[in-house]
mmCIF file of C-alpha atoms in Angstrom:
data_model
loop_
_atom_site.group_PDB
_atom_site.id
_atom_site.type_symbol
_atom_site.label_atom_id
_atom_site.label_comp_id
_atom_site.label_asym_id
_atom_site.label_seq_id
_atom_site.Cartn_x
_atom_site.Cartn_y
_atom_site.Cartn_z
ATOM 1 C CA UNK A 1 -42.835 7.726 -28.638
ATOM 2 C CA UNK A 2 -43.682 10.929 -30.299
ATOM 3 C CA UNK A 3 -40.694 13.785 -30.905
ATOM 4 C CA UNK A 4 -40.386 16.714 -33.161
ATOM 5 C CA UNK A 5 -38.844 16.435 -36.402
ATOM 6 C CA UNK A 6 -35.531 18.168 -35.480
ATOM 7 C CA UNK A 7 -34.481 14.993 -33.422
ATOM 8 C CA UNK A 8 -34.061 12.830 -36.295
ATOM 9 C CA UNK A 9 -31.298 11.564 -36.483
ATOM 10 C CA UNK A 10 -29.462 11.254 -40.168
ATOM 11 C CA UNK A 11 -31.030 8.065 -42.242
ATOM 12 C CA UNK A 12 -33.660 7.646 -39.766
ATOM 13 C CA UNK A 13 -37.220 6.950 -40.945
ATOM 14 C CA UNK A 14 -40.384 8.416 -39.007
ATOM 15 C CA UNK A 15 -44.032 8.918 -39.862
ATOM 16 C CA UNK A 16 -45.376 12.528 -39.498
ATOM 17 C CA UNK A 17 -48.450 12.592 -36.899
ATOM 18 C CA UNK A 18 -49.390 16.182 -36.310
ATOM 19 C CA UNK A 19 -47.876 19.921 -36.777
ATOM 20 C CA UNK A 20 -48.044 23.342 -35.578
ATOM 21 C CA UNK A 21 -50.437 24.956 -39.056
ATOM 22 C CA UNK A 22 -49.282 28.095 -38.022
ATOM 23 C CA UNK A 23 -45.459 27.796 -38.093
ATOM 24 C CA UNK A 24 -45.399 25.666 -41.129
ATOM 25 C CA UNK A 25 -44.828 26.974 -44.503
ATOM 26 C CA UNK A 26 -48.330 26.535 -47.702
ATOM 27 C CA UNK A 27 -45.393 25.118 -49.796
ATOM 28 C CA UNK A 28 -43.702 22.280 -47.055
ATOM 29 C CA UNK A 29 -47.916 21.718 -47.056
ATOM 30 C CA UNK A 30 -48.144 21.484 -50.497
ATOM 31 C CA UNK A 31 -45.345 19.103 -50.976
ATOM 32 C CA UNK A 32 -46.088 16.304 -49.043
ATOM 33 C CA UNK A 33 -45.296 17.531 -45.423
ATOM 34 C CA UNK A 34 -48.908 15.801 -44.668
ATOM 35 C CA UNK A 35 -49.969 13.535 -41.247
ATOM 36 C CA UNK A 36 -49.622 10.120 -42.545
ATOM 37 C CA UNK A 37 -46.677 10.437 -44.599
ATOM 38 C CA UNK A 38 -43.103 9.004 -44.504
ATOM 39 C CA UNK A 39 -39.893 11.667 -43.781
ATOM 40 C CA UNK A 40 -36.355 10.549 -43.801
ATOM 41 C CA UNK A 41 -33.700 12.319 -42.656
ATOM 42 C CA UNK A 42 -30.817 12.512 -45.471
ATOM 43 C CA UNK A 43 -28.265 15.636 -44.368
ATOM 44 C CA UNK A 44 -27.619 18.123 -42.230
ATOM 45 C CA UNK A 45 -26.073 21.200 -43.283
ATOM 46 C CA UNK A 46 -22.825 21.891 -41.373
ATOM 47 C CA UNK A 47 -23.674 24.649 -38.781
ATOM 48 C CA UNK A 48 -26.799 22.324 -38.166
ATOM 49 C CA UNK A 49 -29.534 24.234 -40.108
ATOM 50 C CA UNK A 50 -31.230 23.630 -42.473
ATOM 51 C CA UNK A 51 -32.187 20.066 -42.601
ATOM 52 C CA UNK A 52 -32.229 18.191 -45.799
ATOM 53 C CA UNK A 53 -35.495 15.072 -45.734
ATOM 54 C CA UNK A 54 -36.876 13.163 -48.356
ATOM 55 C CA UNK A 55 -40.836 13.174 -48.366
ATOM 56 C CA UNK A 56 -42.460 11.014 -50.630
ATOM 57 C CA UNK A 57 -39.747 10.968 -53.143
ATOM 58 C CA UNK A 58 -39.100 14.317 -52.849
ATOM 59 C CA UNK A 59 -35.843 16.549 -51.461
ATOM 60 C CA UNK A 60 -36.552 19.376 -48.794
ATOM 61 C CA UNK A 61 -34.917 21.564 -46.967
ATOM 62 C CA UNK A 62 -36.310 22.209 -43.829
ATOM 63 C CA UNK A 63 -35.306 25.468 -41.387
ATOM 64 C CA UNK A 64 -34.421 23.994 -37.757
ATOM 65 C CA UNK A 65 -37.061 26.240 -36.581
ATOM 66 C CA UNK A 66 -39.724 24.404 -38.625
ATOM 67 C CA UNK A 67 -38.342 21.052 -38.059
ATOM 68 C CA UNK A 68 -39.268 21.315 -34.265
ATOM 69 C CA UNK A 69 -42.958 22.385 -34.647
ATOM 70 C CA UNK A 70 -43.467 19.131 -36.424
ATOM 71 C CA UNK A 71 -44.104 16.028 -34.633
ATOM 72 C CA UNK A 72 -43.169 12.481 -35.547
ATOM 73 C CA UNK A 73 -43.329 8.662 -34.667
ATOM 74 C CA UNK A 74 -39.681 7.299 -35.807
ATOM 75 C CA UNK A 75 -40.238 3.864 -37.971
ATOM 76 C CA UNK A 76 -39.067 1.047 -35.821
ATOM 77 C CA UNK A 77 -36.490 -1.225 -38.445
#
């Protein structure tokens, strides 16, 4: 079932399948933020943006607005 990143919920595991190219940030791009590619979900800040993910080993922070032009396939445990 495919949802948009912001519906994660915190130490979930999901598989990025497609994203809006014009909402999402060169450097998000340039870090890994890639179809394909594993996001977890490891904090959320506590008025609920931004969102904190690990990609490929590495820590982002992710603005809710972002989070919901990218879509996802959660990783079934």
């Amino acid at each position: 079932m495919e949802i948009n990143l912001s519906q994660l919920k915190k130490g979930e595991r999901a598989t990025i399948i497609d994203f809006n190219i014009e909402e999402i940030p060169l450097k998000l791009l340039e870090m890994g933020c890639l179809p394909g590619n594993s996001i977890e979900l490891i904090q959320i800040a506590p008025l609920g943006d931004p969102l904190y993910y690990c990609i490929n080993d590495a820590h982002v922070a992710i603005r809710l607005e972002t989070a919901i032009e990218i879509s996802i396939i959660k990783e079934q445990i």
